Short mmCIF file of C-alpha atoms in Angstrom, two decimals:
data_model
loop_
_atom_site.label_atom_id
_atom_site.label_comp_id
_atom_site.label_asym_id
_atom_site.label_seq_id
_atom_site.Cartn_x
_atom_site.Cartn_y
_atom_site.Cartn_z
CA MET E 889 31.87 -15.74 35.38
CA SER E 890 32.77 -16.74 31.44
CA GLY E 891 32.27 -13.89 28.67
CA ARG E 892 29.74 -16.82 27.27
CA ALA E 893 27.75 -16.45 30.43
CA ARG E 894 28.00 -12.51 30.66
CA ARG E 895 26.78 -12.50 27.31
CA ILE E 896 23.69 -14.61 28.40
CA TRP E 897 23.06 -12.18 31.47
CA SER E 898 23.51 -9.47 29.39
CA VAL E 899 20.70 -10.13 27.04
CA LEU E 900 18.16 -11.27 29.56
CA ALA E 901 18.16 -8.09 31.68
CA GLY E 902 17.69 -6.16 28.62
CA LEU E 903 14.72 -8.04 28.10
CA VAL E 904 13.47 -7.63 31.44
CA VAL E 905 14.41 -3.53 31.13
CA LEU E 906 12.51 -3.59 27.96
CA GLY E 907 9.47 -5.95 29.35
CA LEU E 908 9.48 -3.22 32.13
CA VAL E 909 9.67 -0.20 29.68
CA VAL E 910 6.50 -1.76 27.40
CA ILE E 911 4.48 -2.69 31.01
CA LEU E 912 5.30 0.89 32.33
CA ALA E 913 4.28 2.46 28.81
CA ILE E 914 0.84 0.31 28.91
CA LEU E 915 -0.38 1.57 32.50
CA LEU E 916 1.04 5.16 32.53
CA TRP E 917 0.98 6.42 29.05
CA PRO E 918 -2.36 8.24 29.11
CA VAL E 919 -5.48 7.41 26.43
CA PRO E 920 -5.89 10.70 24.73
CA ARG E 921 -9.74 12.15 25.84
CA ALA E 922 -12.25 13.21 22.97
CA GLU E 923 -12.67 16.28 23.46
CA ALA E 924 -15.65 18.33 22.55
CA VAL E 925 -15.44 19.76 19.06
CA ALA E 926 -16.90 22.80 17.65
CA ALA E 927 -18.29 21.36 13.94
CA PRO E 928 -19.94 23.41 11.27
CA ALA E 929 -23.21 22.27 10.08
CA ALA E 930 -23.16 19.90 7.75
CA SER E 931 -23.83 21.97 4.46
CA PRO E 932 -23.77 20.66 0.75
CA GLN E 933 -20.41 22.56 1.09
CA LEU E 934 -18.94 20.70 3.59
CA VAL E 935 -20.09 17.25 2.48
CA ALA E 936 -18.38 17.96 -1.22
CA ARG E 937 -15.19 19.10 0.50
CA GLY E 938 -15.38 15.95 3.06
CA ALA E 939 -15.69 13.45 0.00
CA TYR E 940 -12.62 14.81 -1.96
CA ILE E 941 -10.75 14.45 0.97
CA ALA E 942 -11.88 11.29 1.73
CA THR E 943 -11.63 10.51 -2.37
CA ALA E 944 -7.72 11.66 -1.82
CA ALA E 945 -7.75 9.32 1.45
CA ASP E 946 -8.93 6.40 -0.66
CA CYS E 947 -11.08 5.47 2.30
CA VAL E 948 -13.56 3.49 0.12
CA ALA E 949 -10.82 1.13 -0.81
CA CYS E 950 -9.99 -0.28 2.50
CA HIS E 951 -13.37 -0.24 3.73
CA THR E 952 -15.08 -2.19 1.11
CA VAL E 953 -15.04 -5.66 0.45
CA GLU E 954 -14.99 -6.74 -3.26
CA GLY E 955 -18.85 -7.20 -4.63
CA GLY E 956 -19.86 -5.17 -1.39
CA GLN E 957 -21.53 -1.45 -0.23
CA PRO E 958 -19.31 0.89 -0.17
CA TYR E 959 -17.59 2.03 3.41
CA ALA E 960 -19.71 -0.89 5.10
CA GLY E 961 -15.82 -3.01 6.09
CA GLY E 962 -15.06 -6.52 5.83
CA ARG E 963 -12.02 -6.22 3.75
CA ALA E 964 -9.07 -8.64 5.03
CA PHE E 965 -5.87 -7.55 5.84
CA ARG E 966 -3.73 -10.59 5.73
CA LEU E 967 -0.40 -9.31 8.01
CA PRO E 968 2.50 -11.70 9.33
CA PHE E 969 1.14 -11.81 12.40
CA GLY E 970 -2.70 -12.43 11.59
CA THR E 971 -5.85 -11.11 9.56
CA LEU E 972 -7.49 -7.43 10.36
CA TYR E 973 -10.91 -6.71 8.89
CA ALA E 974 -11.70 -3.26 7.74
CA PRO E 975 -14.60 -1.89 10.23
CA ASN E 976 -17.64 -0.50 8.77
CA ILE E 977 -17.68 3.50 8.36
CA THR E 978 -21.12 4.05 7.43
CA PRO E 979 -23.53 5.91 9.89
CA ASP E 980 -25.20 2.70 10.75
CA ARG E 981 -25.90 3.28 14.68
CA GLU E 982 -25.01 -0.17 15.82
CA THR E 983 -22.39 -1.50 13.35
CA GLY E 984 -20.50 1.53 12.06
CA ILE E 985 -20.30 4.85 13.34
CA GLY E 986 -23.52 6.43 13.40
CA ALA E 987 -23.50 6.95 17.25
CA TRP E 988 -19.89 8.40 17.38
CA THR E 989 -19.48 12.32 18.38
CA ASP E 990 -17.32 14.68 16.36
CA GLY E 991 -14.52 14.50 18.97
CA GLU E 992 -14.62 10.73 18.97
CA PHE E 993 -13.86 10.61 15.39
CA VAL E 994 -11.12 13.44 15.68
CA ARG E 995 -9.75 11.25 18.27
CA ALA E 996 -9.79 8.01 16.40
CA VAL E 997 -8.02 9.89 13.16
CA ARG E 998 -5.53 11.72 14.97
CA HIS E 999 -4.96 9.30 17.79
CA GLY E 1000 -5.59 5.55 16.86
CA VAL E 1001 -7.95 5.08 19.82
CA GLY E 1002 -11.82 3.94 19.02
CA ARG E 1003 -14.93 5.23 20.25
CA GLU E 1004 -14.76 2.93 24.06
CA GLY E 1005 -10.82 3.88 24.17
CA GLU E 1006 -9.45 0.87 22.83
CA GLN E 1007 -6.42 1.54 21.09
CA LEU E 1008 -6.63 0.70 16.72
CA TYR E 1009 -3.94 -1.13 14.73
CA PRO E 1010 -2.37 1.01 12.12
CA ALA E 1011 -3.57 -0.86 9.70
CA PHE E 1012 -5.77 2.66 10.02
CA PRO E 1013 -3.35 4.77 8.70
CA TYR E 1014 -3.49 6.87 11.44
CA THR E 1015 -0.09 7.28 11.74
CA SER E 1016 -0.13 9.68 8.62
CA TYR E 1017 -4.08 10.90 9.14
CA ALA E 1018 -2.76 12.39 12.52
CA ARG E 1019 -1.21 15.50 10.69
CA MET E 1020 -4.76 16.19 9.18
CA PRO E 1021 -5.93 19.53 10.10
CA GLU E 1022 -9.44 19.32 12.45
CA ASP E 1023 -11.54 20.63 10.22
CA GLU E 1024 -10.24 18.72 7.16
CA ILE E 1025 -11.32 15.51 9.81
CA LEU E 1026 -14.79 16.91 10.37
CA ALA E 1027 -15.58 17.18 6.59
CA VAL E 1028 -14.96 13.72 6.05
CA LYS E 1029 -17.15 12.63 9.20
CA ALA E 1030 -20.03 15.13 7.38
CA TYR E 1031 -19.12 13.27 4.25
CA LEU E 1032 -19.35 9.70 5.91
CA PHE E 1033 -22.33 10.69 7.86
CA SER E 1034 -23.96 12.02 4.72
CA LEU E 1035 -24.06 8.47 3.17
CA PRO E 1036 -26.60 5.85 3.81
CA PRO E 1037 -26.30 3.62 6.79
CA VAL E 1038 -25.31 -0.42 5.83
CA ARG E 1039 -26.25 -2.59 8.41
CA SER E 1040 -22.99 -4.83 8.23
CA GLU E 1041 -20.96 -7.00 11.11
CA VAL E 1042 -17.38 -6.89 10.72
CA ARG E 1043 -15.63 -10.22 11.34
CA GLU E 1044 -13.66 -10.16 14.86
CA ASN E 1045 -9.66 -9.74 13.84
CA GLY E 1046 -7.69 -12.73 13.55
CA LEU E 1047 -4.78 -11.65 15.29
CA ALA E 1048 -2.29 -14.65 16.98
CA PHE E 1049 -1.01 -13.21 20.39
CA PRO E 1050 0.64 -11.30 21.60
CA PHE E 1051 -0.45 -8.94 18.59
CA ASN E 1052 -3.94 -9.63 19.82
CA GLN E 1053 -3.73 -7.55 22.63
CA ARG E 1054 -4.84 -3.79 21.83
CA PRO E 1055 -2.94 -2.45 25.38
CA LEU E 1056 0.89 -3.22 23.68
CA MET E 1057 -0.21 -0.77 20.59
CA ARG E 1058 0.28 2.21 23.31
CA PHE E 1059 3.98 1.30 23.35
CA TRP E 1060 4.00 0.65 19.40
CA LYS E 1061 2.87 4.36 19.10
CA ILE E 1062 5.61 5.88 21.88
CA LEU E 1063 8.21 4.42 18.71
CA PHE E 1064 5.90 5.04 15.58
CA LEU E 1065 2.97 7.69 15.91
CA ARG E 1066 4.06 11.27 15.24
CA GLY E 1067 1.48 13.59 15.61
CA GLY E 1068 1.07 17.14 14.96
CA ALA E 1069 -0.38 19.57 12.30
CA PHE E 1070 1.32 18.92 8.69
CA GLU E 1071 3.72 22.16 8.84
CA PRO E 1072 4.26 23.71 5.12
CA ALA E 1073 8.13 24.27 4.50
CA PRO E 1074 8.49 27.74 3.83
CA GLN E 1075 11.85 27.24 1.75
CA GLN E 1076 9.57 25.52 -0.81
CA THR E 1077 6.55 26.33 -2.77
CA ALA E 1078 2.85 25.95 -2.47
CA GLU E 1079 2.61 23.28 -5.09
CA TRP E 1080 5.77 21.20 -3.53
CA ASN E 1081 4.24 22.04 0.14
CA ARG E 1082 0.83 20.77 -1.63
CA GLY E 1083 1.79 17.35 -3.20
CA ALA E 1084 3.94 17.07 0.70
CA TYR E 1085 0.74 16.81 2.15
CA LEU E 1086 -1.47 14.81 -0.46
CA VAL E 1087 1.90 12.21 -0.76
CA ASN E 1088 2.62 12.11 3.08
CA VAL E 1089 -0.76 12.87 4.84
CA LEU E 1090 -3.54 12.23 2.89
CA GLY E 1091 -2.28 9.78 0.27
CA HIS E 1092 -0.14 8.05 2.85
CA CYS E 1093 1.72 6.38 0.21
CA GLY E 1094 4.34 5.15 2.59
CA GLU E 1095 1.98 3.05 3.95
CA CYS E 1096 2.79 0.59 1.38
CA HIS E 1097 5.89 2.44 -0.30
CA THR E 1098 8.12 2.31 3.21
CA PRO E 1099 10.06 -0.61 4.13
CA ARG E 1100 8.62 -1.81 7.26
CA ASN E 1101 10.69 -3.24 10.77
CA LEU E 1102 10.32 -5.89 12.77
CA ALA E 1103 7.65 -4.28 14.74
CA PHE E 1104 5.81 -3.23 11.72
CA GLY E 1105 6.64 0.14 11.72
CA TYR E 1106 9.00 2.54 9.45
CA PHE E 1107 11.47 5.92 10.02
CA ARG E 1108 13.72 5.41 7.32
CA ASN E 1109 14.26 5.19 3.94
CA THR E 1110 10.66 6.21 2.69
CA LEU E 1111 9.25 5.67 0.15
CA SER E 1112 12.03 3.32 -1.21
CA GLY E 1113 9.57 0.44 -1.36
CA GLU E 1114 8.13 -2.42 0.22
CA THR E 1115 6.57 -5.89 -0.15
CA MET E 1116 2.95 -6.00 1.40
CA GLN E 1117 0.35 -8.80 1.26
CA GLY E 1118 2.00 -10.55 -1.90
CA TRP E 1119 2.31 -6.99 -3.96
CA THR E 1120 5.52 -5.14 -4.46
CA ALA E 1121 5.12 -1.20 -4.07
CA TRP E 1122 8.07 0.24 -5.77
CA ASN E 1123 10.88 2.50 -5.11
CA ILE E 1124 9.29 6.41 -5.76
CA THR E 1125 12.07 8.36 -4.76
CA SER E 1126 13.88 10.35 -7.41
CA ASP E 1127 16.64 7.88 -8.39
CA PRO E 1128 16.87 7.85 -11.87
CA ARG E 1129 17.82 3.81 -12.37
CA HIS E 1130 15.44 2.49 -9.24
CA GLY E 1131 13.08 5.05 -8.84
CA ILE E 1132 11.15 7.68 -10.60
CA GLY E 1133 13.88 10.43 -11.21
CA ALA E 1134 13.81 9.74 -14.75
CA TRP E 1135 10.55 10.26 -15.15
CA SER E 1136 9.00 13.45 -16.12
CA ALA E 1137 6.25 15.08 -14.44
CA ASP E 1138 3.54 14.38 -17.22
CA GLU E 1139 4.20 10.73 -17.25
CA LEU E 1140 4.00 11.01 -13.62
CA VAL E 1141 0.17 12.40 -14.05
CA SER E 1142 -0.58 9.94 -16.95
CA TYR E 1143 0.11 7.30 -14.00
CA PHE E 1144 -1.72 8.85 -11.67
CA ARG E 1145 -4.75 9.45 -13.86
CA THR E 1146 -5.04 6.28 -16.22
CA GLY E 1147 -2.53 3.98 -14.24
CA TYR E 1148 -0.41 3.67 -17.35
CA ALA E 1149 2.29 5.98 -18.44
CA PRO E 1150 3.90 4.86 -21.91
CA GLY E 1151 7.31 3.22 -21.30
CA ARG E 1152 7.65 3.33 -17.96
CA ALA E 1153 4.52 1.60 -15.88
CA VAL E 1154 1.42 -0.22 -15.74
CA ALA E 1155 -0.86 0.28 -12.58
CA SER E 1156 -1.34 -3.16 -10.98
CA GLY E 1157 -3.18 -4.56 -7.77
CA PRO E 1158 -3.51 -2.57 -4.83
CA MET E 1159 -1.90 0.69 -7.22
CA LYS E 1160 -4.35 0.25 -9.92
CA GLU E 1161 -7.40 0.44 -6.49
CA ALA E 1162 -5.40 3.57 -5.81
CA VAL E 1163 -5.61 4.85 -9.41
CA ASP E 1164 -9.37 3.98 -9.76
CA PHE E 1165 -10.86 4.50 -6.26
CA SER E 1166 -8.68 7.91 -5.56
CA LEU E 1167 -6.05 9.43 -7.88
CA ALA E 1168 -7.99 9.46 -11.16
CA LYS E 1169 -10.38 11.50 -9.40
CA LEU E 1170 -8.28 14.04 -8.06
CA THR E 1171 -7.72 17.85 -9.99
CA ASP E 1172 -5.18 18.12 -12.53
CA GLY E 1173 -3.38 20.66 -10.11
CA ASP E 1174 -3.42 17.90 -7.40
CA LEU E 1175 -1.61 15.23 -9.49
CA ARG E 1176 1.17 17.42 -10.58
CA ALA E 1177 1.74 18.50 -7.10
CA MET E 1178 2.15 14.97 -5.91
CA ALA E 1179 4.62 14.59 -8.95
CA VAL E 1180 6.73 17.69 -8.11
CA TYR E 1181 7.32 16.54 -4.69
CA LEU E 1182 7.86 13.01 -5.95
CA LYS E 1183 10.44 14.07 -8.19
CA SER E 1184 12.61 16.43 -4.81
CA LYS E 1185 12.71 13.35 -2.67
CA PRO E 1186 15.99 12.12 -1.95
CA ALA E 1187 17.06 8.97 -3.81
CA SER E 1188 17.49 5.59 -2.76
CA ASP E 1189 19.09 2.78 -4.90
CA GLN E 1190 17.04 0.13 -3.39
CA GLY E 1191 14.84 -1.94 -5.99
CA PRO E 1192 14.95 -4.09 -8.97
CA VAL E 1193 16.28 -1.73 -12.42
CA PRO E 1194 14.22 -2.05 -15.13
CA ASN E 1195 15.68 -3.88 -18.18
CA GLN E 1196 15.64 -1.84 -21.16
CA GLY E 1197 16.37 -4.22 -23.87
CA ALA E 1198 19.92 -6.01 -22.84
CA GLY E 1199 20.48 -9.77 -22.88
CA ARG E 1200 18.03 -12.23 -24.58
CA LEU E 1201 15.33 -9.80 -24.83
CA ALA E 1202 17.37 -7.48 -27.54
CA ARG E 1203 17.76 -10.80 -29.31
CA ALA E 1204 14.23 -11.68 -29.64
CA SER E 1205 11.44 -10.08 -32.34
CA LEU E 1206 7.70 -9.41 -31.90
CA MET E 1207 6.97 -12.89 -33.03
CA ALA E 1208 9.80 -15.28 -31.96
CA PRO E 1209 12.02 -15.79 -29.04
CA PRO E 1210 15.64 -14.94 -29.41
CA PRO E 1211 17.92 -17.93 -31.44
CA GLY E 1212 19.34 -20.43 -29.84
CA GLU E 1213 17.23 -20.05 -26.51
CA GLU E 1214 16.92 -23.14 -24.59
CA ALA E 1215 13.43 -24.55 -24.20
CA SER E 1216 12.17 -24.72 -20.87
CA GLU E 1217 8.66 -25.46 -18.93
CA GLY E 1218 8.20 -21.55 -18.59
CA ARG E 1219 8.98 -20.94 -22.16
CA ARG E 1220 6.37 -23.54 -23.28
CA ILE E 1221 3.65 -21.62 -21.25
CA PHE E 1222 4.41 -18.38 -22.28
CA GLU E 1223 4.39 -19.30 -25.94
CA GLY E 1224 0.97 -20.76 -25.60
CA ALA E 1225 -0.80 -18.42 -23.27
CA CYS E 1226 0.98 -14.96 -23.24
CA ALA E 1227 3.30 -14.35 -26.42
CA SER E 1228 0.37 -13.37 -28.54
CA CYS E 1229 -0.50 -10.52 -26.07
CA HIS E 1230 2.75 -9.52 -25.12
CA ALA E 1231 5.00 -10.79 -27.43
CA TRP E 1232 8.58 -12.12 -27.51
CA ASN E 1233 10.57 -8.90 -27.47
CA GLY E 1234 7.91 -7.32 -24.97
CA ALA E 1235 6.40 -4.86 -26.77
CA GLY E 1236 3.13 -5.85 -26.93
CA GLN E 1237 1.30 -7.10 -29.64
CA GLN E 1238 -2.45 -5.83 -30.28
CA THR E 1239 -1.32 -2.77 -27.76
CA PRO E 1240 1.54 -1.17 -25.88
CA LEU E 1241 0.05 -1.62 -22.80
CA ALA E 1242 0.57 -5.06 -23.07
CA ALA E 1243 4.44 -4.03 -23.02
CA LEU E 1244 6.55 -5.85 -20.51
CA ALA E 1245 9.75 -4.68 -21.93
CA GLY E 1246 11.08 -1.91 -19.61
CA ARG E 1247 8.55 -2.81 -16.44
CA ARG E 1248 10.38 -2.94 -13.24
CA ALA E 1249 7.75 -6.02 -12.08
CA VAL E 1250 9.90 -8.36 -14.29
CA ALA E 1251 13.31 -7.08 -13.17
CA ALA E 1252 12.56 -8.29 -9.41
CA PRO E 1253 13.96 -11.52 -9.31
CA ASP E 1254 10.93 -12.65 -6.91
CA GLY E 1255 8.68 -12.08 -9.00
CA ALA E 1256 6.20 -10.99 -6.90
CA ASN E 1257 3.85 -8.97 -9.10
CA VAL E 1258 4.36 -11.37 -11.78
CA VAL E 1259 2.80 -13.75 -9.81
CA GLN E 1260 0.36 -12.13 -8.63
CA THR E 1261 -0.83 -10.70 -12.10
CA ILE E 1262 -0.84 -14.33 -13.64
CA LEU E 1263 -3.09 -15.74 -10.82
CA ARG E 1264 -5.49 -12.60 -10.77
CA GLY E 1265 -5.38 -10.92 -14.00
CA GLY E 1266 -6.23 -7.45 -14.68
CA SER E 1267 -7.66 -4.71 -16.62
CA ILE E 1268 -7.02 -1.23 -17.82
CA ASN E 1269 -8.47 1.75 -19.57
CA ALA E 1270 -6.14 4.24 -20.86
CA PRO E 1271 -6.08 6.94 -23.56
CA GLN E 1272 -4.03 4.46 -25.33
CA GLY E 1273 -6.94 1.93 -25.71
CA HIS E 1274 -8.26 -1.13 -23.49
CA ALA E 1275 -6.54 -3.91 -22.04
CA PHE E 1276 -7.46 -7.24 -20.34
CA MET E 1277 -5.59 -9.96 -18.96
CA PRO E 1278 -7.32 -12.73 -17.67
CA ALA E 1279 -6.58 -14.74 -14.27
CA PHE E 1280 -4.78 -18.29 -14.82
CA ALA E 1281 -5.15 -19.22 -11.03
CA ARG E 1282 -7.03 -22.16 -11.91
CA ALA E 1283 -5.07 -22.93 -15.41
CA TYR E 1284 -1.88 -23.87 -14.42
CA SER E 1285 -0.35 -25.43 -11.02
CA ASP E 1286 1.94 -23.70 -8.37
CA ALA E 1287 5.04 -25.48 -10.21
CA GLU E 1288 3.96 -24.29 -13.86
CA ILE E 1289 3.08 -20.50 -12.66
CA ALA E 1290 6.67 -20.69 -10.50
CA ALA E 1291 8.05 -21.60 -14.28
CA VAL E 1292 6.56 -19.34 -16.37
CA ALA E 1293 7.03 -16.46 -14.03
CA ASN E 1294 10.51 -17.36 -13.78
CA TYR E 1295 11.11 -17.48 -17.34
CA VAL E 1296 9.50 -13.75 -17.58
CA VAL E 1297 11.77 -12.32 -15.06
CA GLU E 1298 14.86 -14.32 -16.97
CA HIS E 1299 13.66 -13.01 -20.45
CA PHE E 1300 12.25 -10.02 -19.94
CA GLY E 1301 14.05 -8.65 -16.63
CA GLY E 1302 17.40 -9.96 -17.28
CA VAL E 1303 17.81 -11.27 -14.03
CA ASP E 1304 17.48 -14.92 -12.34
CA GLY E 1305 13.87 -16.11 -11.13
CA GLU E 1306 13.73 -16.93 -7.96
CA VAL E 1307 9.73 -17.69 -7.62
CA GLY E 1308 9.32 -21.62 -5.96
CA PRO E 1309 6.27 -23.52 -5.79
CA ARG E 1310 5.51 -22.54 -2.27
CA ASP E 1311 5.61 -18.77 -3.56
CA VAL E 1312 2.89 -19.15 -5.52
CA ALA E 1313 1.12 -21.15 -3.37
CA ARG E 1314 1.07 -18.31 -0.38
CA ALA E 1315 0.34 -15.80 -3.20
CA ARG E 1316 -2.94 -17.51 -3.60
CA ARG E 1317 -3.51 -17.01 0.04
CA ASP E 1318 -2.81 -13.43 0.11
#
């Protein structure tokens, strides 16, 4: 047998072994039972505690469709293998969770198993919530059951084969679900441990900010940045250039509270939702604990480095581009639609909230967040004022938005833009 034939047979044998392991995992790995739980009475104090925990966990953002009733589900999550729809988690008995027992609710949060024993997909971040203590899980249930029931039928998931086979999730969980209660690090302060719990468990920050592998799991390079559903969640490790290591704790708290840190960043897209629905409503102590923890995270050098004024940006002024800059379609569009707010030097004309200089989004060659922001616009309120950007999705073609996005990346970020019309078309669908 030739060397090439041996390699082929080795690969085939490996695939057969892997298939057998998956089948055995599906058949033999037990489905956790919904144990009886001694839940406390749903007092006003317990409901209020559950409301705060649910806010820290940002439940409403995922379980509410734009313009819909809070927690009534229906929001679409478009993934490479299909679309998932968030379920209704109001206490409606037929379309929500009103018929769930305490034990069934705890099992879903900790093990990702539904009321009928079905495997849940990890778009519900039980990989993070699994470490919640039981009393906090039950407090969340008490809060959800205190809400008005909303009858809301949610669409069936649209997943391609084999991802629509829920039993396969048993094997996925063997690889990626790490349960067990959160354990404080004894060598760290109470503040650091609180921040670790908020970031890694309740806030489930890693679900967006950690790179995914081909199986859509993660266990390395935590919080070093990832792009999902068309938006990039940046590196938030302690690296001073690629991450948030150069930020002060006060700057991080400002960003959490308002979505804006002067000279650092303006929140947009999913991060803006996290600010509005969750972070802005937490206590100052909790926000500072998160900042303390994040600034201690081991540094990762993944992701773009913000341009602090090099290249053509250094030669531009508030009112004019740098002398001799080459004319282009992107520059023409920027001049007509963008310069009056953002300024040619990226300082922002009417408000510093419109500044582009030093922003990480404009230093990413793929321009993912730039494209999304051009398409969808945005707004922000901060102590420094209010800023609003209109959506330009209908005003420009895919090719025109690609052109202006590349100009923004090259002019303000100092890197070559890689945005094409197909990228814009894909972003419109996300």
